[in-house]
Short mmCIF file of C-alpha atoms and ligand atoms in Angstrom, two decimals:
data_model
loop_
_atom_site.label_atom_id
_atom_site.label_comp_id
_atom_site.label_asym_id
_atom_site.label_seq_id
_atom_site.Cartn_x
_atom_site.Cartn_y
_atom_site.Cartn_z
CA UNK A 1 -2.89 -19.98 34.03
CA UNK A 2 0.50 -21.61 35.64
CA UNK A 3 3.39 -19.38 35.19
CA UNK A 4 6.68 -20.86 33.09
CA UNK A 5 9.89 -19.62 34.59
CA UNK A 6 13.51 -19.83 33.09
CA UNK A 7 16.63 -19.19 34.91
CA UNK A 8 19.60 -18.16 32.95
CA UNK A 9 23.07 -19.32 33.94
CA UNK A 10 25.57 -18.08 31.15
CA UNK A 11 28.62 -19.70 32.39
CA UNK A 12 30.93 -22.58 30.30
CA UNK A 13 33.80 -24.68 30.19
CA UNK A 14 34.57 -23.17 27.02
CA UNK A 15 33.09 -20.79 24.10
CA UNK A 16 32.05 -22.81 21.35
CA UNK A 17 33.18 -20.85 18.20
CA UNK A 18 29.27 -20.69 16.84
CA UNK A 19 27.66 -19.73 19.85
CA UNK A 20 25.42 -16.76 19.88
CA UNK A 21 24.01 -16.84 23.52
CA UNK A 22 24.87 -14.59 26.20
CA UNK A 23 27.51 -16.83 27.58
CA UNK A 24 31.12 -16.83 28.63
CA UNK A 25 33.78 -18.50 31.15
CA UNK A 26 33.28 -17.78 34.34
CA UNK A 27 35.60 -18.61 37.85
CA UNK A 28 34.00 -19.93 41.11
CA UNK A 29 33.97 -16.45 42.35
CA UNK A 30 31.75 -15.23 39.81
CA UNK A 31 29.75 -17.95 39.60
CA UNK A 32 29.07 -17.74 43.70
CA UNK A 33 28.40 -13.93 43.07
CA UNK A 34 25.84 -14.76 40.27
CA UNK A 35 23.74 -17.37 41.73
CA UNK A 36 23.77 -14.88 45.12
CA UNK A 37 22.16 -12.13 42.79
CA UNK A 38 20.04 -14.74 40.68
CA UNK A 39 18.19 -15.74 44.31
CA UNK A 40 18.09 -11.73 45.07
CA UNK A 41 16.13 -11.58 41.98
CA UNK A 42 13.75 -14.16 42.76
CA UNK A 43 13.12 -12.91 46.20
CA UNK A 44 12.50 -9.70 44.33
CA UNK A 45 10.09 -10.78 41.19
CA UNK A 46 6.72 -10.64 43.14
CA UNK A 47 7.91 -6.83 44.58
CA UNK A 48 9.05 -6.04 40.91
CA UNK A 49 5.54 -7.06 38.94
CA UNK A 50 3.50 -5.50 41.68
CA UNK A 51 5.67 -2.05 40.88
CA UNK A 52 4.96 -2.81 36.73
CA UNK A 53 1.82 -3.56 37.27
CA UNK A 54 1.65 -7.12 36.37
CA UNK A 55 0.34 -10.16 37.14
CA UNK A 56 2.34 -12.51 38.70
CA UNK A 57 0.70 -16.42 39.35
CA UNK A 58 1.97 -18.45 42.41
CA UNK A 59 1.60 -21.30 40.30
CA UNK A 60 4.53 -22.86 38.45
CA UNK A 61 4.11 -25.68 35.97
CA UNK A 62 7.39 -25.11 34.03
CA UNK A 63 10.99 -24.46 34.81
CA UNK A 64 14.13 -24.16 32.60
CA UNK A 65 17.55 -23.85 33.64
CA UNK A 66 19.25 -22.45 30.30
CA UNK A 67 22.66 -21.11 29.93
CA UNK A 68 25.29 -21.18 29.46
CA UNK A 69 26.10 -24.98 30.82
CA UNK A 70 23.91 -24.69 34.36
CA UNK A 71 25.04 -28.29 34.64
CA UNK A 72 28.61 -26.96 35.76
CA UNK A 73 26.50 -25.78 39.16
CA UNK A 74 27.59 -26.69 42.59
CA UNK A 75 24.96 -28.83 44.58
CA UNK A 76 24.93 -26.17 46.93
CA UNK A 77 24.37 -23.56 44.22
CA UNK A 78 21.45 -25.65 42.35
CA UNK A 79 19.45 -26.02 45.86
CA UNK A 80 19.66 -22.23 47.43
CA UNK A 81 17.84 -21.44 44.28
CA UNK A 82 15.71 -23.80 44.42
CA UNK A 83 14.86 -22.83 47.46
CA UNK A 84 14.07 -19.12 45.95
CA UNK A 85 12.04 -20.78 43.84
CA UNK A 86 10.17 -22.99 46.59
CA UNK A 87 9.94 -19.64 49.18
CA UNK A 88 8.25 -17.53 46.32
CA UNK A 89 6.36 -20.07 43.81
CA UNK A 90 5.06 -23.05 43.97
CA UNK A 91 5.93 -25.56 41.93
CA UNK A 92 3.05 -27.97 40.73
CA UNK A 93 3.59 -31.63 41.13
CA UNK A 94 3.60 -32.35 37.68
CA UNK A 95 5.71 -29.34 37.19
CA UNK A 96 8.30 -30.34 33.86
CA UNK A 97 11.79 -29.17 35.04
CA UNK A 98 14.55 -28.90 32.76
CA UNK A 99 18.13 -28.22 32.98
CA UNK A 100 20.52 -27.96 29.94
CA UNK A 101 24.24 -29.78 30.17
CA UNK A 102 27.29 -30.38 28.37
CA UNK A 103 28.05 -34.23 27.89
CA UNK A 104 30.55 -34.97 29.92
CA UNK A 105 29.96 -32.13 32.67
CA UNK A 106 27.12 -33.33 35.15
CA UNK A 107 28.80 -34.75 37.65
CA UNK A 108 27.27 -37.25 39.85
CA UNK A 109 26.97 -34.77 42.67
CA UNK A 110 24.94 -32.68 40.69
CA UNK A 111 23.24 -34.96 39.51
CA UNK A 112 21.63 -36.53 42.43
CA UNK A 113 20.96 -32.67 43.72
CA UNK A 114 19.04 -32.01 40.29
CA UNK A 115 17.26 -35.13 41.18
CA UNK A 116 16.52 -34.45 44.35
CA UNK A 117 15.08 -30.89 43.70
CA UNK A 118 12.69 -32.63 40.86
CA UNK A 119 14.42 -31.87 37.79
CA UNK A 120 12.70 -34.44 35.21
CA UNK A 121 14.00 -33.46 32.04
CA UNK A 122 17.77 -33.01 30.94
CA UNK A 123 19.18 -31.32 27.43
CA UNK A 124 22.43 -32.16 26.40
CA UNK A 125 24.38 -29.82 24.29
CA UNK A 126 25.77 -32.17 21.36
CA UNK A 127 25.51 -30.42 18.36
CA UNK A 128 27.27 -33.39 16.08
CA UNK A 129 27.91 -36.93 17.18
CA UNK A 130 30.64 -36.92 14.42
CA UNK A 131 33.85 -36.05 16.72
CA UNK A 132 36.00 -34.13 13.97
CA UNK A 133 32.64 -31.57 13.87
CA UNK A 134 32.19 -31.49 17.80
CA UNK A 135 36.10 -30.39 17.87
CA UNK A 136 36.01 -28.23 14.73
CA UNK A 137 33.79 -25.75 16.78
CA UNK A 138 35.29 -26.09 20.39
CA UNK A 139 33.21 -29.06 21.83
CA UNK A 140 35.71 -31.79 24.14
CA UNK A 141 33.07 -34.77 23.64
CA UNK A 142 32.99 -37.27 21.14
CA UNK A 143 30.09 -39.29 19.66
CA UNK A 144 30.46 -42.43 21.95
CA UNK A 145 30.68 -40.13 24.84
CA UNK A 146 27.16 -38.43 24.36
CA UNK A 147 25.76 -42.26 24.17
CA UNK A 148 27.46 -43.17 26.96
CA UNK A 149 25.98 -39.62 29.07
CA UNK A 150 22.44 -40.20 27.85
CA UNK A 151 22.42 -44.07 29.35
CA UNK A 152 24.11 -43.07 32.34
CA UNK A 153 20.99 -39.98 32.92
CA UNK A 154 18.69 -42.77 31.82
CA UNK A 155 19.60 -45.32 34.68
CA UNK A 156 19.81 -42.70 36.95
CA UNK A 157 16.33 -42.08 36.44
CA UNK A 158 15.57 -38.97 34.05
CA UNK A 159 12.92 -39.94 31.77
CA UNK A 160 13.10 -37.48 30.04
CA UNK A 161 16.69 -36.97 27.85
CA UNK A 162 17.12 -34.56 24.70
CA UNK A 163 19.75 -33.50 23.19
CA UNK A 164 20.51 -30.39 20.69
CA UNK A 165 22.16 -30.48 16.69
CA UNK A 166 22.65 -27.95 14.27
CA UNK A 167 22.76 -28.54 10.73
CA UNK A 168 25.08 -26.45 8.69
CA UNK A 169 28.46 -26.31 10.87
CA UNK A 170 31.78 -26.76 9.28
CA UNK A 171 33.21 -29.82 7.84
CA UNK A 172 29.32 -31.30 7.66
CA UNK A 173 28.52 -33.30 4.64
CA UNK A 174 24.70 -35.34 3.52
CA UNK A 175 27.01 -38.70 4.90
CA UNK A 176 28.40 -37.18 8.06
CA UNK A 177 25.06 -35.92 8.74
CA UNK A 178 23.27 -39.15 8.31
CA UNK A 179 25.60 -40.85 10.49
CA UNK A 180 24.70 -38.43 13.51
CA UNK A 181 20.93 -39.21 12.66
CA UNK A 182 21.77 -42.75 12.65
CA UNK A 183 23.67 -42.25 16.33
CA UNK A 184 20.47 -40.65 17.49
CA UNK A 185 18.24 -44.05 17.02
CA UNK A 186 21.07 -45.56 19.24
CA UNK A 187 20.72 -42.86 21.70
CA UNK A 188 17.20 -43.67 22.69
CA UNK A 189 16.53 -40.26 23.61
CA UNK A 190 12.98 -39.08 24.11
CA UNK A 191 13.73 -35.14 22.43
CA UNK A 192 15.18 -33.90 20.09
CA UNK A 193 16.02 -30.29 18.58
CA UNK A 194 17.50 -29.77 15.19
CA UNK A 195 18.87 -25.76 14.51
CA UNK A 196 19.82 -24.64 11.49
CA UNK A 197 23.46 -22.79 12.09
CA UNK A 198 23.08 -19.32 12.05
CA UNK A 199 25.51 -16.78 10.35
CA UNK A 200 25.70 -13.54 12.32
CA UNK A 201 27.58 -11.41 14.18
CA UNK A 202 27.12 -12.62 17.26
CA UNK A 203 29.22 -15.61 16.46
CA UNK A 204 33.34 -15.96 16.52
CA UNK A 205 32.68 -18.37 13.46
CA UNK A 206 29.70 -16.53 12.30
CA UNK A 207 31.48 -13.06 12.22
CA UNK A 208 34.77 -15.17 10.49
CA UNK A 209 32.16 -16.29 7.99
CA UNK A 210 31.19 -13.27 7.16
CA UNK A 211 34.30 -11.23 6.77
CA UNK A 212 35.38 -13.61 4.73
CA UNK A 213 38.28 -15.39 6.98
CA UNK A 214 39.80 -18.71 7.84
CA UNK A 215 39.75 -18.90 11.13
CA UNK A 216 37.11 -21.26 13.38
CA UNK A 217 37.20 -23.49 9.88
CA UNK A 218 35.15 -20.72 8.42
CA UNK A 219 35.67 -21.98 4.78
CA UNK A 220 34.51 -25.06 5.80
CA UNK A 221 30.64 -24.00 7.07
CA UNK A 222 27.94 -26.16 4.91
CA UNK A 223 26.73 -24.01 2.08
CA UNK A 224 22.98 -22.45 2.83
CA UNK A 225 21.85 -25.21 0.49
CA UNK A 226 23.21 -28.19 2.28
CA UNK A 227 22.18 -26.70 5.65
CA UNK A 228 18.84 -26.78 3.98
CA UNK A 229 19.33 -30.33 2.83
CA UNK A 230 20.22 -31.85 6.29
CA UNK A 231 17.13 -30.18 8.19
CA UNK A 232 14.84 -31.57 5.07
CA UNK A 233 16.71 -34.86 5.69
CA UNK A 234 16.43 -34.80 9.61
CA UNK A 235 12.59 -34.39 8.87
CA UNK A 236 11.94 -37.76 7.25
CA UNK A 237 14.64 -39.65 8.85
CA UNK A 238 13.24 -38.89 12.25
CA UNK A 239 9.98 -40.18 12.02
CA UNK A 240 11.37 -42.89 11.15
CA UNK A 241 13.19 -43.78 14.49
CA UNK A 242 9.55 -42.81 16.34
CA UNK A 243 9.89 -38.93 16.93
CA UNK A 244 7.31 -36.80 15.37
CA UNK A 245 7.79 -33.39 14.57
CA UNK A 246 6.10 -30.96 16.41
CA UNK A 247 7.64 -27.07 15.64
CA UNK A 248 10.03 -25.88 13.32
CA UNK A 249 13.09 -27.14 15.51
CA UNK A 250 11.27 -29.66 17.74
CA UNK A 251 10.83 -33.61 17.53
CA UNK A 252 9.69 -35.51 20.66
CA UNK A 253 8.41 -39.02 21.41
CA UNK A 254 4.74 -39.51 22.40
CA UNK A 255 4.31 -37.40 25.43
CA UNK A 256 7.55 -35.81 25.63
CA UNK A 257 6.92 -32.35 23.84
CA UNK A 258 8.70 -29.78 25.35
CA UNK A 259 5.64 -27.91 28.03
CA UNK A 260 8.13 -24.72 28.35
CA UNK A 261 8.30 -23.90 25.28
CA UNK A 262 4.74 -24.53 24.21
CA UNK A 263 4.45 -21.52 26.16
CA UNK A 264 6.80 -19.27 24.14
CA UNK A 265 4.97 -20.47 21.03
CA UNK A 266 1.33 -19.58 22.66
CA UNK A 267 2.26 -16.33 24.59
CA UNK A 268 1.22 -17.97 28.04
CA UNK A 269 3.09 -15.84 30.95
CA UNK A 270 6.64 -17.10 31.59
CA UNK A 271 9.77 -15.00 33.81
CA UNK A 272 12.85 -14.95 33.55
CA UNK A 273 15.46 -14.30 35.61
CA UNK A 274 19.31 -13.98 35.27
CA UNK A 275 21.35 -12.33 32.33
CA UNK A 276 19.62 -11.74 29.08
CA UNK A 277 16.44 -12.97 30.57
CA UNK A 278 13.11 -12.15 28.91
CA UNK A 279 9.16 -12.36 30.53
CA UNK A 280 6.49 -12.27 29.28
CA UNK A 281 3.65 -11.40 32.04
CA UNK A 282 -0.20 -10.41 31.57
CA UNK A 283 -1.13 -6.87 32.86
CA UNK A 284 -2.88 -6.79 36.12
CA UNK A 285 -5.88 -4.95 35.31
CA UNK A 286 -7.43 -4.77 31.67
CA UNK A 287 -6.25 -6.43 28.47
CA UNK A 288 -2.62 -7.24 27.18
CA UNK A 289 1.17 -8.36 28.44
CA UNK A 290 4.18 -6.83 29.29
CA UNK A 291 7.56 -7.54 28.30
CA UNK A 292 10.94 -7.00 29.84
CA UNK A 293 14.26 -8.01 29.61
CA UNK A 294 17.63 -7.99 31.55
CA UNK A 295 20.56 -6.61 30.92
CA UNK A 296 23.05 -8.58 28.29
CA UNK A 297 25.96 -7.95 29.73
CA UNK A 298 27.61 -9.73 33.29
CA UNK A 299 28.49 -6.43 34.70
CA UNK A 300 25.53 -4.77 33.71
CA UNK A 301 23.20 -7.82 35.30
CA UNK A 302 25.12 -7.19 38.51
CA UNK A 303 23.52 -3.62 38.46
CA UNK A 304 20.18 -5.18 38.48
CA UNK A 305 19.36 -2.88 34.93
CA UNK A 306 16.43 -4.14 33.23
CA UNK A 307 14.29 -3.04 30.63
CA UNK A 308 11.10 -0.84 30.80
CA UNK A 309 8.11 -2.89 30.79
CA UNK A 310 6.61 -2.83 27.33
CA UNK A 311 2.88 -3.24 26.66
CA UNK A 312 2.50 -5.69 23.68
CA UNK A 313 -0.22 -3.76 21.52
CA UNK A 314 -2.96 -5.79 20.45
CA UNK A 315 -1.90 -5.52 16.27
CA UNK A 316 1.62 -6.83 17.74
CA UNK A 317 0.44 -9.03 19.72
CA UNK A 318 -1.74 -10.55 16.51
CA UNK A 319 1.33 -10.59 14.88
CA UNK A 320 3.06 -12.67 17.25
CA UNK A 321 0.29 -15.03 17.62
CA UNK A 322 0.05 -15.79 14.16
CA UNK A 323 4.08 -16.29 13.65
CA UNK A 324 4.75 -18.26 16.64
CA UNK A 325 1.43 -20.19 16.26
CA UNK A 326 2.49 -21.39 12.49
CA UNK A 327 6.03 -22.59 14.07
CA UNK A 328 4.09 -25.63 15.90
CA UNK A 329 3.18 -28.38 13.21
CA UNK A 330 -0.46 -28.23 13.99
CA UNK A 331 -0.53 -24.56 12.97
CA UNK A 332 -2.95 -22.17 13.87
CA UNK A 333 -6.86 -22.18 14.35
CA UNK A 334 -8.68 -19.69 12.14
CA UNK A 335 -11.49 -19.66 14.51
CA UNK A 336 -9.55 -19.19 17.73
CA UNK A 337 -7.56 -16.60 16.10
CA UNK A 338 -10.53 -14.94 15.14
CA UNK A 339 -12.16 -14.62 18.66
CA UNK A 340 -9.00 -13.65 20.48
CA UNK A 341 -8.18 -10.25 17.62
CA UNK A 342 -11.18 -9.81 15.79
CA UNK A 343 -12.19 -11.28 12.48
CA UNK A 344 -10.71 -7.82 10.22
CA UNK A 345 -7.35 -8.71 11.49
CA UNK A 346 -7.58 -12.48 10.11
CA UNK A 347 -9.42 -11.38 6.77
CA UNK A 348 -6.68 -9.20 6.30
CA UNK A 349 -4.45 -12.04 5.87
CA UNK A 350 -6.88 -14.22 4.15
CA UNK A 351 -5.28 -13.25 0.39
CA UNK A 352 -1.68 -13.82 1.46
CA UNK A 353 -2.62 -17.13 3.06
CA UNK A 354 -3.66 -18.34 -0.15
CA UNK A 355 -1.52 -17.66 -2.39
CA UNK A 356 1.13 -19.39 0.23
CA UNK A 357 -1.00 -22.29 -0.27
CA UNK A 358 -1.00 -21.96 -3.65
CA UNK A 359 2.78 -22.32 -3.90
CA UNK A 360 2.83 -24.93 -1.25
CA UNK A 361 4.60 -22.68 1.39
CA UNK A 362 1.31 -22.86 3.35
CA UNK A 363 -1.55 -25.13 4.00
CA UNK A 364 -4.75 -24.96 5.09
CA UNK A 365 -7.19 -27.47 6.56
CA UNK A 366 -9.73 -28.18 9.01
CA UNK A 367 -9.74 -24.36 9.47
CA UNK A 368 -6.43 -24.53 10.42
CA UNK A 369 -3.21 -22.99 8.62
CA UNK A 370 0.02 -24.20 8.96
CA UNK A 371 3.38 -24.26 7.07
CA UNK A 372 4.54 -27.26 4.90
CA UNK A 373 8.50 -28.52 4.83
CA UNK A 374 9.07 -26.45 2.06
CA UNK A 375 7.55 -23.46 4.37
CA UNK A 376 9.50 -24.23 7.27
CA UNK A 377 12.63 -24.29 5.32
CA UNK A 378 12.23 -20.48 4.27
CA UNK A 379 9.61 -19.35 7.80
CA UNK A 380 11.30 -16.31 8.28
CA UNK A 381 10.03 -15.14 4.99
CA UNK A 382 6.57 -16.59 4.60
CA UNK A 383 6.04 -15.02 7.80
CA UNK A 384 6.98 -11.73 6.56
CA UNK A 385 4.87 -12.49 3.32
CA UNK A 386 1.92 -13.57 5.48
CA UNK A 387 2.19 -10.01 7.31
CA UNK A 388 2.10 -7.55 4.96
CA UNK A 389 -0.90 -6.07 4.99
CA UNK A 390 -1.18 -6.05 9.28
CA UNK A 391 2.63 -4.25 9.09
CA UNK A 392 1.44 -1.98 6.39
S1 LIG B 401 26.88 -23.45 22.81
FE1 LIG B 401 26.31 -23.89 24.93
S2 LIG B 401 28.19 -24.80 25.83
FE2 LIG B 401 28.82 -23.76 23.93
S3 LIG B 401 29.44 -21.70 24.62
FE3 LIG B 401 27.28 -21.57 23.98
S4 LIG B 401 26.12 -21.86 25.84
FE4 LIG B 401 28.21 -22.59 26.26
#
């Protein structure tokens, strides 16, 4: 099975008060240092999952530069790893490459580079096309700017143009809402991912939120309800400008569902390399995967710390299968569930499964199961529900 391999590069412009990721601002210096220490790293990864005991295939039908804003990447940066990924993979034809921007911050250098190198499929960062909400939380674009970035990467010849929104950030109302959806049919994009904004920690505006304070427009977040409201919205509205939903927080055009993170959702083998990096990588000999992770923190990354290798057990691994199968529209299949962990693992669940259905959380069909809109909306919880008795 090809290998899916993500590169993190967790450097911005700016922080965006309601991002969670493992990101920051970064000067040239430390960007130079980081990309030398990203292409140590994948010099290193075939050494590293020989000394884990891991598999690692040669093979490489997906790549994803995530971030952070790898957009804001010198030429020069973008091809030397490249060329770590060229002197220790190879990259299949077909491979879909993806590399996530800011509107407003690819420049045309950069562009042609990403080209060049085969990157086929760009993300941009928009959030809200309503410019009041883009500013609200930190972004510098404005509505007509994102249309103007996605023709622009159009004519320049990526087929393949998506762009992120999150429902639920402050000042958003049902009308402002609808007026982004309606700026997507004029964006003509081919993907589309809709988040619901998440209240934690992790956040500047998140952590404001929940200690209760002003700043960030904290008081102005969308209540849970109308966060709930907009993604219900999103999923009939969308259809209707020809995407189809495909996962929880994914809508694509015919033939333009995302291949990398198909493979998150199945548990094929992916690696990843950079800060805060996970993989995911089958053992050598026998049965099962192993999981790692790098270090969170800039510093720390620079130290080359990573996590022990973790074998994912077989009733964890049924877990995962079953929760990140049911996030994909066409849910899981009973059968194929069955013959990968054993038919007492899926009876188990066979009584929580329908009495999901029987409150329409749940449906099953075609000896498939699969969540309905109503499902989605709560998933965190049906997929505890749907659990119990493997956790218990
Ligand atoms: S949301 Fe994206 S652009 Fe904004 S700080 Fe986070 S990683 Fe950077």
């Amino acid at each position: 099975m090809p290998l899916g391999l993500y590169l993190s590069v967790p450097f911005c412009k700016a922080k965006c008060s309601f991002c969670n990721f493992a990101s920051g601002v970064g000067n040239d210096a430390a960007v130079e240092r980081y990309v030398t220490q990203l292409v140590e790293e994948i010099d290193a990864a075939r050494r590293d999952a020989d000394r884990i005991g891991a598999s690692l295939p040669h093979l490489v039908d997906t790549v994803y530069f995530g971030g952070g804003t790898p957009s804001l990447l010198q030429p020069e940066q973008l091809r030397a790893i490249f060329a770590a990924l060229r002197r220790n993979f190879e990259l299949l034809p077909h491979a879909e490459i993806t590399l996530e921007a800011a509107p407003g911050q690819i420049d045309d250098a950069l562009l042609g580079a990403a080209l060049e190198e085969g990157i086929n499929r760009i993300s941009l960062g928009v959030q809200s096309f309503v410019d009041a909400e883009a500013q609200a939380v930190g972004r510098s674009h404005t509505g007509d700017e994102c249309l103007q970035e996605f023709h622009r990467l159009h004519r320049a010849g990526v087929a393949n143009v998506g762009a992120d929104l999150i429902a639920g950030l402050p000042l958003q109302t049902m009308e402002s809402w609808m007026q982004t959806l309606r700026m997507v049919g004029e964006a003509e994009l081919e993907h589309l991912s809709v988040y619901l904004f998440e209240i934690d920690e992790d956040s500047r505006l998140g952590a404001e939120v929940l200690r209760g304070g002003e700043r960030f427009h904290a008081t102005r977040v969308a209540s849970e309800d109308l966060a709930s409201a907009m993604y219900e919205r999103a999923c009939k509205e969308l259809p209707l400008l020809g995407f189809s939903q495909y996962e929880i927080s994914n809508f694509a055009r015919e033939g333009f569902r995302s291949a990398h993170n198909r493979k998150y959702w199945t548990r094929a083998p992916y690696f990843g390399f950079g800060l805060d990096a996970h993989s995911m990588l089958l053992r050598a000999e026998g049965d099962g995967a192993l999981r790692f992770a790098n270090a969170e923190e800039l510093a720390s990354y620079g130290m080359k710390t990573r996590t022990l290798p973790q074998t994912v057990e077989q009733d964890e691994a049924f877990e995962e299968a079953v929760f990140l199968g049911l996030r994909m529209l066409e849910g899981i299949e009973i059968a194929a569930l069955e013959e990968r962990f054993g038919a007492v693992r899926v009876k188990a669940l066979r009584q929580n499964v329908r009495e999901l259905v029987g409150t329409e959380l749940m449906w099953e069909d075609a000896g498939r199961w699969g969540l309905t809109l109503r499902g989605r909306l709560v998933s965190n919880d049906v997929f505890g529900r749907i659990l119990e008795p493997v956790a218990a």
